[in-house]
Amino acid sequence: MAAAVRTSVWLDGKTTRSRKTSQPATGLDRQKITEATVRLLDAEGAAKFSMRRLAADLGVTAMSVYWYVDTKDDLLELALDQAMGEVVLPDESVDDWRTHVRQLAVNYRKLLVTHPWVSPLVGEFLNVGPNAQLFSTAVMNVMKASGLSPRHQAGGLAAVFQFVYGFGTVEGHFLDRCARAGMTQDEYFARAMSAVSLNPGLDAMMEQSRDLMEARGGETVEEMRDRDFDFALEVLFAGIEAMGGRPGPSTP
Amino acid sequence: MAAAVRTSVWLDGKTTRSRKTSQPATGLDRQKITEATVRLLDAEGAAKFSMRRLAADLGVTAMSVYWYVDTKDDLLELALDQAMGEVVLPDESVDDWRTHVRQLAVNYRKLLVTHPWVSPLVGEFLNVGPNAQLFSTAVMNVMKASGLSPRHQAGGLAAVFQFVYGFGTVEGHFLDRCARAGMTQDEYFARAMSAVSLNPGLDAMMEQSRDLMEARGGETVEEMRDRDFDFALEVLFAGIEAMGGRPGPSTP
DNA sequence: ACCTGAACACCGTTCAAGT
DNA sequence: ACCTGAACACCGTTCAAGT
């Protein structure tokens, strides 16, 4: 007989486990537990999150949570999909596909930055909860409108959204490090740069970095990152058009 | 006084902690410990890795490792940089920049896929070890040769290598899941698809997926992914060229 | 200089028991 | 139906002690 492999809460999990009694003892609830999880992950980070910590936050014993959720991983999947629901999807009845892609890209980036714990989970789990599926559908629809041939849509989609995933992931982690170290982004950046420059035998590396910094002008770290993100999106749009996508409204 | 914030083994860590005695008691060594760590992470995954597990593998008591390494995080940073060293860098004296970028992209993807534990660490740590710096230097050099203006090189770099990071990350995790479930990629994929299709109220979503699958033809999951990756790289090259990069050898 | 053992403050999860 | 307490098999790390 086939091995009982667990794939996801959404696929193998028991249905909702919602409360059956009208007079609850503690007022607990899958939704409430998920919300508390997201709140704790935001506030204290994934490293500090635990079932016991969560239970304490809910004013309940550690094991009560297990009535509503099978494992910690299941709970993380629920939190992941909850967060995915924050990505606002474009209204496809207006504007062109570039605007839609940009909106999705910007909003997906925002999700990864405001919830740095999300990106490891996206990699780790199948991410097929209801909100994730709405997001996927929106992404696929928007690529359909790109003018790329069906054969090429998946590749174009990957180019754009894996880029955003990578970009938002390192950005989110960096912001997280800054916050936990109690520094601004620019302070942390300067500190890391100067520490690196103290290392021996890295003249070539440092030269590169310095050149790049100067070329970027005197902006803040955040401004540079925003500009890099915007330019990368322009590269992707131009590339999709060159590979058979619908031309933009104005390509001067 | 400034807070004593730990940034990285490479920046704040004690230097090398190499052995001073000629007659070692156990033959332990930073390098040996790092290699054992990589081997265990590959074989059993990040979730199962622990200092105690590592010590057992080295035939030593759990706390011996702490003589060579301050914390588990430091050890993970060492393992990360060790893995980064596997990315073979292009010989920049031959071929054009596209070939170099492609080589770096393909090799970086390979790293992320063969060591799925690497990608969370890339996000989590500064990744400024010696091998990481060699990699960064190579990436920056190669972008310099792209013909993009200095102002735009960082954005172009992000577009390409954050894409590869995202792509390799989800690919690596997927392969990992398949291996641990004892299924082939195609089996696992079919299973997930059919499980998703059992969910209620997802007709629109499924329709999309089915269309996409048919458009992809009857290839295996691996073939589809390779094709998507190659096409995405073509999109990026075309986009970089359109935004001011050096034209390719032949653009028919 | 290098390694050990005991101990501390944690984990996720199981299970029998309560109401 | 829902919640608790005790227990099991783990963690990372500290610290005093050994050689």
Coordinates of C-alpha atoms (C1' of nucleotides) in Angstrom, one line a residue:
Chain A
M1 CA 0.0 0.0 0.0
A2 CA 1.1 3.5 -0.7
A3 CA 2.9 5.4 2.0
A4 CA 0.8 7.9 3.9
V5 CA 2.7 11.0 2.9
R6 CA 1.5 14.2 4.2
T7 CA 1.5 16.9 1.6
S8 CA -0.3 19.9 3.1
V9 CA -3.0 20.9 5.5
W10 CA -5.0 21.9 2.6
L11 CA -4.9 18.5 1.0
D12 CA -4.6 15.9 3.7
G13 CA -5.8 17.9 6.7
K14 CA -9.0 17.4 8.5
T15 CA -11.6 19.9 7.4
T16 CA -11.7 23.1 9.4
R17 CA -12.1 21.7 12.9
S18 CA -14.5 24.5 13.7
R19 CA -16.2 24.7 17.0
K20 CA -19.4 22.7 17.5
T21 CA -20.4 24.1 20.9
S22 CA -22.2 27.3 21.4
Q23 CA -20.7 28.0 24.8
P24 CA -16.9 27.7 24.3
A25 CA -14.7 27.2 27.2
T26 CA -11.9 29.4 26.0
G27 CA -13.1 31.1 22.9
L28 CA -10.5 29.4 20.9
D29 CA -10.9 28.9 17.2
R30 CA -8.7 28.0 14.1
Q31 CA -9.0 31.6 12.8
K32 CA -8.0 33.1 16.1
I33 CA -5.1 30.8 16.5
T34 CA -3.9 31.6 13.0
E35 CA -4.2 35.3 13.6
A36 CA -2.2 35.0 16.8
T37 CA 0.4 33.0 15.0
V38 CA 0.8 35.7 12.3
R39 CA 1.0 38.4 15.0
L40 CA 3.7 36.6 17.0
L41 CA 5.7 35.7 13.9
D42 CA 5.7 39.4 12.9
A43 CA 6.6 40.6 16.3
E44 CA 9.2 38.1 17.5
G45 CA 10.3 36.3 14.4
A46 CA 10.2 32.7 13.3
A47 CA 13.1 31.7 15.5
K48 CA 11.3 32.6 18.7
F49 CA 7.9 31.2 17.7
S50 CA 6.8 28.0 19.5
M51 CA 3.6 26.2 20.3
R52 CA 4.2 27.0 23.9
R53 CA 4.8 30.6 23.2
L54 CA 1.7 30.8 21.2
A55 CA -0.4 29.1 23.8
A56 CA 0.9 31.5 26.4
D57 CA -0.2 34.4 24.2
L58 CA -3.6 32.9 23.9
G59 CA -3.9 32.4 27.6
V60 CA -4.2 28.7 27.3
T61 CA -2.2 25.6 28.0
A62 CA 0.3 24.5 25.4
M63 CA -1.7 21.5 24.3
S64 CA -5.0 23.1 23.7
V65 CA -3.8 24.3 20.4
Y66 CA -3.5 20.7 19.2
W67 CA -7.2 20.3 19.3
Y68 CA -7.5 22.7 16.4
V69 CA -4.3 21.9 14.5
D70 CA -2.4 18.6 13.9
T71 CA 1.1 19.9 13.9
K72 CA 3.2 23.0 14.1
D73 CA 3.8 22.7 10.3
D74 CA 0.1 22.7 9.7
L75 CA -0.2 25.9 11.7
L76 CA 2.6 27.5 9.7
E77 CA 0.8 26.6 6.5
L78 CA -2.3 28.3 7.8
A79 CA -0.3 31.4 8.7
L80 CA 1.3 31.4 5.3
D81 CA -2.0 31.4 3.5
Q82 CA -3.4 34.0 5.8
A83 CA -0.5 36.2 4.8
M84 CA -0.9 35.4 1.2
G85 CA -4.4 36.9 1.6
E86 CA -2.8 40.3 2.2
V87 CA -1.6 40.6 -1.4
V88 CA -4.2 42.7 -3.1
L89 CA -5.0 41.5 -6.6
P90 CA -5.5 43.8 -9.5
D91 CA -8.8 44.6 -11.0
E92 CA -8.4 42.9 -14.4
S93 CA -11.2 44.9 -16.1
V94 CA -9.1 48.0 -16.3
D95 CA -5.5 48.8 -17.4
D96 CA -3.1 46.8 -19.5
W97 CA -1.1 43.7 -18.5
R98 CA 2.0 45.6 -17.6
T99 CA 0.1 47.6 -15.0
H100 CA -1.3 44.4 -13.6
V101 CA 2.0 42.6 -13.4
R102 CA 3.6 45.6 -11.8
Q103 CA 0.8 45.7 -9.2
L104 CA 1.2 42.0 -8.4
A105 CA 5.0 42.3 -8.3
V106 CA 4.9 45.3 -6.0
N107 CA 2.3 43.8 -3.7
Y108 CA 4.1 40.4 -3.5
R109 CA 7.3 42.2 -2.7
K110 CA 5.5 44.1 0.1
L111 CA 4.2 40.9 1.6
L112 CA 7.7 39.3 1.7
V113 CA 9.2 42.4 3.2
T114 CA 6.6 43.0 5.9
H115 CA 6.5 39.3 6.9
P116 CA 10.0 38.0 6.5
W117 CA 9.0 34.6 7.9
V118 CA 6.8 34.1 4.8
S119 CA 9.5 33.4 2.3
P120 CA 11.1 30.3 3.8
L121 CA 7.6 28.9 4.1
V122 CA 6.8 29.5 0.5
G123 CA 9.8 27.4 -0.3
E124 CA 9.1 24.7 2.3
F125 CA 5.4 24.1 1.7
L126 CA 3.3 23.5 -1.3
N127 CA 1.5 26.8 -0.8
V128 CA -1.8 25.7 -2.2
G129 CA -4.2 27.3 0.3
P130 CA -7.2 29.2 -0.9
N131 CA -5.4 32.6 -0.9
A132 CA -2.3 31.2 -2.5
Q133 CA -4.5 29.8 -5.3
L134 CA -6.3 33.1 -5.8
F135 CA -2.8 34.7 -6.1
S136 CA -1.7 32.0 -8.6
T137 CA -4.8 32.4 -10.7
A138 CA -4.3 36.1 -10.8
V139 CA -0.6 35.7 -11.8
M140 CA -1.5 33.2 -14.5
N141 CA -4.3 35.4 -15.9
V142 CA -2.1 38.3 -16.1
M143 CA 0.6 36.4 -18.0
K144 CA -2.0 35.1 -20.4
A145 CA -2.6 38.8 -21.3
S146 CA 1.1 39.4 -21.9
G147 CA 0.9 38.2 -25.5
L148 CA 3.5 35.5 -24.9
S149 CA 2.6 32.2 -26.6
P150 CA 1.1 29.6 -24.2
R151 CA 4.4 27.6 -24.5
H152 CA 6.3 30.6 -23.1
Q153 CA 3.9 31.9 -20.5
A154 CA 5.3 29.7 -17.7
G155 CA 8.8 30.8 -18.4
G156 CA 7.9 34.5 -18.4
L157 CA 5.9 34.1 -15.3
A158 CA 8.9 32.5 -13.6
A159 CA 11.2 35.2 -14.7
V160 CA 9.0 37.9 -13.1
F161 CA 7.8 36.3 -10.0
Q162 CA 10.8 34.3 -9.0
F163 CA 12.7 37.5 -9.3
V164 CA 10.3 39.2 -7.0
Y165 CA 10.5 36.3 -4.6
G166 CA 14.3 36.5 -4.5
F167 CA 14.4 40.2 -4.2
G168 CA 11.7 40.5 -1.5
T169 CA 13.3 37.6 0.4
V170 CA 16.7 39.2 0.8
E171 CA 15.2 42.6 1.4
G172 CA 12.9 41.4 4.1
H173 CA 15.7 39.5 5.9
F174 CA 17.9 42.6 5.7
L175 CA 15.3 44.8 7.2
D176 CA 14.7 42.2 9.9
R177 CA 18.4 42.2 10.8
C178 CA 18.5 46.0 10.9
A179 CA 15.5 46.1 13.2
R180 CA 16.8 43.5 15.6
A181 CA 20.2 45.2 15.7
G182 CA 18.5 48.5 16.4
M183 CA 20.1 50.2 13.4
T184 CA 18.8 52.0 10.4
Q185 CA 19.4 50.3 7.1
D186 CA 22.1 52.8 6.2
E187 CA 23.9 52.3 9.5
Y188 CA 23.8 48.5 9.2
F189 CA 25.0 48.7 5.6
A190 CA 27.9 51.0 6.4
R191 CA 28.9 48.7 9.3
A192 CA 28.8 45.6 7.1
M193 CA 30.8 47.4 4.4
S194 CA 33.5 48.6 6.7
A195 CA 33.7 45.2 8.4
V196 CA 34.1 43.5 5.0
S197 CA 36.8 46.0 4.0
L198 CA 38.9 45.1 7.0
N199 CA 39.2 41.6 5.6
P200 CA 42.5 40.8 4.0
G201 CA 43.0 40.0 0.4
L202 CA 39.8 41.4 -0.9
D203 CA 41.1 44.5 -2.7
A204 CA 39.5 43.4 -6.0
M205 CA 36.2 42.9 -4.3
M206 CA 36.3 46.2 -2.5
E207 CA 37.2 48.1 -5.6
Q208 CA 34.1 46.6 -7.3
S209 CA 31.9 47.6 -4.4
R210 CA 33.2 51.1 -4.2
D211 CA 32.7 51.6 -8.0
L212 CA 29.2 50.4 -7.7
M213 CA 28.4 52.6 -4.7
E214 CA 29.7 55.7 -6.5
A215 CA 27.8 54.9 -9.6
R216 CA 24.6 54.6 -7.5
G217 CA 25.0 58.2 -6.3
G218 CA 24.4 59.5 -2.8
E219 CA 21.1 57.8 -2.3
T220 CA 19.9 55.9 0.8
V221 CA 20.0 52.1 0.8
E222 CA 16.2 52.2 0.4
E223 CA 16.2 54.5 -2.6
M224 CA 18.8 52.4 -4.3
R225 CA 16.8 49.3 -3.7
D226 CA 13.6 50.8 -5.0
R227 CA 15.4 52.0 -8.1
D228 CA 17.0 48.5 -8.7
F229 CA 13.6 46.9 -8.3
D230 CA 12.0 49.3 -10.8
F231 CA 14.7 48.9 -13.3
A232 CA 14.6 45.1 -13.0
L233 CA 10.9 45.2 -13.8
E234 CA 11.6 47.3 -16.8
V235 CA 14.2 44.8 -18.0
L236 CA 11.6 42.0 -17.6
F237 CA 8.9 43.9 -19.5
A238 CA 11.3 44.8 -22.3
G239 CA 12.5 41.2 -22.5
I240 CA 9.0 39.8 -22.6
E241 CA 8.1 42.2 -25.4
A242 CA 11.2 41.2 -27.3
M243 CA 10.4 37.5 -26.9
G244 CA 6.9 37.9 -28.4
G245 CA 4.9 39.8 -25.9
R246 CA 2.4 42.5 -26.6
P247 CA 4.1 45.9 -27.0
G248 CA 3.7 48.5 -24.3
P249 CA 1.4 51.6 -24.7
S250 CA 4.4 53.7 -25.6
T251 CA 7.9 52.5 -26.4
P252 CA 9.8 55.7 -27.2
Chain B
M1 CA 28.7 52.4 23.8
A2 CA 27.4 50.7 20.7
A3 CA 25.5 47.4 21.2
A4 CA 27.6 44.3 20.6
V5 CA 25.7 43.1 17.6
R6 CA 27.0 40.0 16.0
T7 CA 26.8 40.3 12.2
S8 CA 28.7 37.3 10.9
V9 CA 31.4 34.7 11.7
W10 CA 33.4 36.3 8.9
L11 CA 33.3 39.8 10.5
D12 CA 33.1 39.4 14.3
G13 CA 34.2 35.8 14.6
K14 CA 37.5 34.7 16.1
T15 CA 40.1 34.0 13.5
T16 CA 40.1 30.4 12.3
R17 CA 40.6 28.7 15.7
S18 CA 43.0 26.2 14.0
R19 CA 44.7 23.6 16.0
K20 CA 47.9 24.5 17.8
T21 CA 49.0 21.1 18.9
S22 CA 50.7 18.6 16.7
Q23 CA 49.3 15.6 18.4
P24 CA 45.5 16.1 18.4
A25 CA 43.3 14.1 20.7
T26 CA 40.5 13.6 18.3
G27 CA 41.7 14.9 15.0
L28 CA 39.0 17.6 15.0
D29 CA 39.4 20.7 12.9
R30 CA 37.2 23.6 11.7
Q31 CA 37.4 22.3 8.1
K32 CA 36.5 18.7 9.1
I33 CA 33.6 20.0 11.2
T34 CA 32.4 22.1 8.3
E35 CA 32.6 19.2 5.9
A36 CA 30.7 16.9 8.2
T37 CA 28.1 19.6 8.6
V38 CA 27.6 19.9 4.8
R39 CA 27.4 16.1 4.5
L40 CA 24.8 15.8 7.2
L41 CA 22.7 18.7 5.8
D42 CA 22.8 17.1 2.4
A43 CA 21.9 13.6 3.7
E44 CA 19.3 14.4 6.4
G45 CA 18.1 17.9 5.8
A46 CA 18.3 21.1 7.9
A47 CA 15.4 20.0 10.1
K48 CA 17.3 17.0 11.4
F49 CA 20.6 18.7 11.8
S50 CA 21.7 19.4 15.4
M51 CA 25.0 20.0 17.2
R52 CA 24.4 16.7 19.0
R53 CA 23.8 14.8 15.8
L54 CA 26.9 16.3 14.3
A55 CA 29.0 15.5 17.3
A56 CA 27.8 11.9 17.1
D57 CA 28.8 11.8 13.5
L58 CA 32.2 13.0 14.4
G59 CA 32.5 10.4 17.2
V60 CA 32.9 13.1 19.8
T61 CA 30.9 14.6 22.6
A62 CA 28.4 17.2 21.8
M63 CA 30.3 20.0 23.4
S64 CA 33.7 19.4 21.7
V65 CA 32.4 21.2 18.6
Y66 CA 32.1 24.4 20.6
W67 CA 35.8 24.6 21.0
Y68 CA 36.0 25.3 17.2
V69 CA 32.8 27.2 16.7
D70 CA 31.0 29.8 18.8
T71 CA 27.4 28.9 17.9
K72 CA 25.4 26.8 15.6
D73 CA 24.7 29.8 13.5
D74 CA 28.4 30.4 13.0
L75 CA 28.7 26.8 11.9
L76 CA 25.9 27.2 9.4
E77 CA 27.6 30.2 8.0
L78 CA 30.7 28.2 7.5
A79 CA 28.8 25.4 5.8
L80 CA 27.1 28.1 3.6
D81 CA 30.4 29.5 2.4
Q82 CA 31.8 26.0 1.9
A83 CA 28.8 25.3 -0.5
M84 CA 29.2 28.6 -2.2
G85 CA 32.7 27.4 -3.1
E86 CA 31.1 24.7 -5.3
V87 CA 29.9 27.3 -7.8
V88 CA 32.4 27.2 -10.6
L89 CA 33.1 30.6 -11.9
P90 CA 33.6 31.4 -15.6
D91 CA 36.9 32.1 -17.2
E92 CA 36.4 35.7 -18.1
S93 CA 39.2 35.8 -20.7
V94 CA 37.1 33.9 -23.2
D95 CA 33.5 34.2 -24.5
D96 CA 31.0 37.1 -24.2
W97 CA 29.1 38.3 -21.2
R98 CA 26.0 36.3 -22.0
T99 CA 27.9 33.1 -21.9
H100 CA 29.4 34.1 -18.6
V101 CA 26.1 35.1 -17.1
R102 CA 24.5 31.9 -18.3
Q103 CA 27.3 29.8 -16.7
L104 CA 27.0 31.6 -13.4
A105 CA 23.2 31.3 -13.5
V106 CA 23.3 27.6 -14.3
N107 CA 25.9 26.9 -11.7
Y108 CA 24.1 28.9 -9.0
R109 CA 20.9 27.1 -9.8
K110 CA 22.7 23.8 -9.5
L111 CA 24.0 24.8 -6.1
L112 CA 20.6 25.7 -4.8
V113 CA 19.1 22.5 -6.1
T114 CA 21.8 20.1 -4.9
H115 CA 21.9 21.7 -1.4
P116 CA 18.3 22.8 -0.6
W117 CA 19.4 23.9 2.9
V118 CA 21.5 26.7 1.3
S119 CA 18.8 29.0 0.2
P120 CA 17.3 29.8 3.6
L121 CA 20.8 30.5 4.8
V122 CA 21.5 32.9 1.9
G123 CA 18.5 34.9 3.1
E124 CA 19.3 34.6 6.8
F125 CA 23.0 35.5 6.9
L126 CA 25.0 38.2 5.3
N127 CA 26.8 35.7 3.1
V128 CA 30.1 37.5 3.0
G129 CA 32.5 34.6 3.4
P130 CA 35.5 34.2 1.1
N131 CA 33.7 32.0 -1.5
A132 CA 30.6 34.2 -1.4
Q133 CA 32.8 37.2 -2.1
L134 CA 34.5 35.5 -5.0
F135 CA 31.0 34.7 -6.4
S136 CA 29.8 38.3 -5.9
T137 CA 32.9 39.6 -7.6
A138 CA 32.4 37.3 -10.6
V139 CA 28.8 38.4 -10.8
M140 CA 29.6 42.0 -10.7
N141 CA 32.4 41.7 -13.3
V142 CA 30.1 39.9 -15.6
M143 CA 27.4 42.6 -15.3
K144 CA 30.0 45.2 -15.9
A145 CA 30.6 43.6 -19.3
S146 CA 26.9 43.7 -20.1
G147 CA 27.1 47.2 -21.5
L148 CA 24.5 48.5 -19.0
S149 CA 25.4 51.8 -17.6
P150 CA 26.9 51.7 -14.1
R151 CA 23.6 53.2 -12.7
H152 CA 21.7 50.2 -14.1
Q153 CA 24.1 47.4 -13.4
A154 CA 22.8 46.6 -9.9
G155 CA 19.3 46.5 -11.2
G156 CA 20.2 44.2 -14.1
L157 CA 22.2 42.0 -11.7
A158 CA 19.2 41.7 -9.3
A159 CA 16.9 40.8 -12.2
V160 CA 19.0 37.9 -13.2
F161 CA 20.4 36.5 -10.0
Q162 CA 17.4 37.0 -7.8
F163 CA 15.4 35.2 -10.4
V164 CA 17.9 32.3 -10.3
Y165 CA 17.7 32.4 -6.5
G166 CA 13.9 32.2 -6.5
F167 CA 13.8 29.5 -9.2
G168 CA 16.5 27.3 -7.6
T169 CA 15.0 27.6 -4.2
V170 CA 11.6 26.3 -5.1
E171 CA 13.1 23.7 -7.4
G172 CA 15.4 22.5 -4.7
H173 CA 12.7 22.3 -2.1
F174 CA 10.4 20.4 -4.5
L175 CA 13.1 17.8 -5.3
D176 CA 13.6 17.5 -1.6
R177 CA 10.0 16.8 -0.9
C178 CA 9.9 14.2 -3.7
A179 CA 12.9 12.4 -2.4
R180 CA 11.6 12.3 1.2
A181 CA 8.2 11.1 0.0
G182 CA 9.9 8.4 -2.1
M183 CA 8.2 9.6 -5.3
T184 CA 9.5 10.8 -8.7
Q185 CA 8.9 14.4 -9.5
D186 CA 6.1 13.4 -11.9
E187 CA 4.4 11.2 -9.4
Y188 CA 4.5 13.9 -6.7
F189 CA 3.3 16.5 -9.2
A190 CA 0.4 14.4 -10.3
R191 CA -0.5 13.7 -6.7
A192 CA -0.5 17.3 -5.7
M193 CA -2.5 18.3 -8.8
S194 CA -5.2 15.7 -8.2
A195 CA -5.4 16.6 -4.6
V196 CA -5.8 20.2 -5.4
S197 CA -8.5 19.4 -8.0
L198 CA -10.6 17.7 -5.3
N199 CA -10.9 21.0 -3.4
P200 CA -14.3 22.7 -3.8
G201 CA -14.8 26.0 -5.6
L202 CA -11.6 26.0 -7.6
D203 CA -12.9 25.5 -11.1
A204 CA -11.4 28.7 -12.4
M205 CA -8.0 27.8 -10.9
M206 CA -8.1 24.3 -12.3
E207 CA -9.1 25.4 -15.7
Q208 CA -6.0 27.7 -15.8
S209 CA -3.7 24.9 -14.7
R210 CA -5.1 22.5 -17.2
D211 CA -4.7 24.9 -20.1
L212 CA -1.1 25.6 -19.0
M213 CA -0.3 21.9 -18.7
E214 CA -1.6 21.2 -22.2
A215 CA 0.3 24.1 -23.7
R216 CA 3.4 22.7 -22.2
G217 CA 3.0 19.5 -24.1
G218 CA 3.7 16.0 -22.8
E219 CA 7.0 16.6 -21.3
T220 CA 8.2 15.5 -17.9
V221 CA 8.2 18.0 -15.0
E222 CA 12.0 18.3 -15.3
E223 CA 11.9 19.0 -19.0
M224 CA 9.3 21.7 -18.5
R225 CA 11.3 23.3 -15.7
D226 CA 14.5 23.3 -17.8
R227 CA 12.6 24.9 -20.7
D228 CA 11.1 27.6 -18.4
F229 CA 14.5 28.4 -16.9
D230 CA 16.1 28.7 -20.3
F231 CA 13.3 30.9 -21.7
A232 CA 13.4 33.1 -18.6
L233 CA 17.1 33.7 -19.2
E234 CA 16.4 34.6 -22.8
V235 CA 13.8 37.1 -21.6
L236 CA 16.4 38.6 -19.3
F237 CA 19.1 38.8 -22.0
A238 CA 16.6 40.4 -24.4
G239 CA 15.5 42.8 -21.7
I240 CA 19.0 43.9 -20.8
E241 CA 19.8 44.5 -24.4
A242 CA 16.7 46.5 -24.9
M243 CA 17.6 48.6 -21.8
G244 CA 21.0 49.6 -23.2
G245 CA 23.0 46.4 -22.9
R246 CA 25.5 45.2 -25.5
P247 CA 23.7 43.3 -28.4
G248 CA 24.2 39.6 -28.6
P249 CA 26.4 37.9 -31.3
S250 CA 23.4 37.3 -33.5
T251 CA 19.9 38.7 -33.0
P252 CA 18.0 37.4 -36.0
Chain C
dA1 C1' 45.0 23.2 24.3
dC2 C1' 41.5 20.4 24.0
dC3 C1' 37.7 17.6 25.6
dT4 C1' 33.9 15.9 28.9
dG5 C1' 29.6 15.6 32.0
dA6 C1' 26.2 17.5 34.3
dA7 C1' 22.9 21.0 34.2
dC8 C1' 19.6 24.8 32.5
dA9 C1' 16.0 26.4 30.0
dC10 C1' 13.9 25.3 26.4
dC11 C1' 11.5 22.4 22.2
dG12 C1' 7.2 19.3 19.5
dT13 C1' 4.2 15.9 20.5
dT14 C1' 1.7 11.7 22.9
dC15 C1' -1.4 10.1 26.0
dA16 C1' -4.3 9.4 29.8
dA17 C1' -7.2 12.1 32.4
dG18 C1' -10.4 15.6 33.5
dT19 C1' -15.0 18.5 32.7
Chain D
dA1 C1' -16.4 18.6 22.7
dC2 C1' -12.8 20.7 24.6
dC3 C1' -8.9 21.4 27.7
dT4 C1' -5.2 20.0 31.1
dG5 C1' -0.7 17.8 33.3
dA6 C1' 2.7 14.8 33.2
dA7 C1' 5.9 12.7 30.5
dC8 C1' 9.2 11.5 26.4
dA9 C1' 12.7 12.4 23.6
dC10 C1' 14.8 15.9 22.0
dC11 C1' 17.2 21.0 21.5
dG12 C1' 21.4 25.0 22.0
dT13 C1' 24.4 26.5 25.2
dT14 C1' 27.0 27.4 29.9
dC15 C1' 30.1 26.1 33.1
dA16 C1' 33.1 23.7 36.1
dA17 C1' 36.1 20.1 35.7
dG18 C1' 39.2 16.9 33.7
dT19 C1' 43.7 15.7 30.8

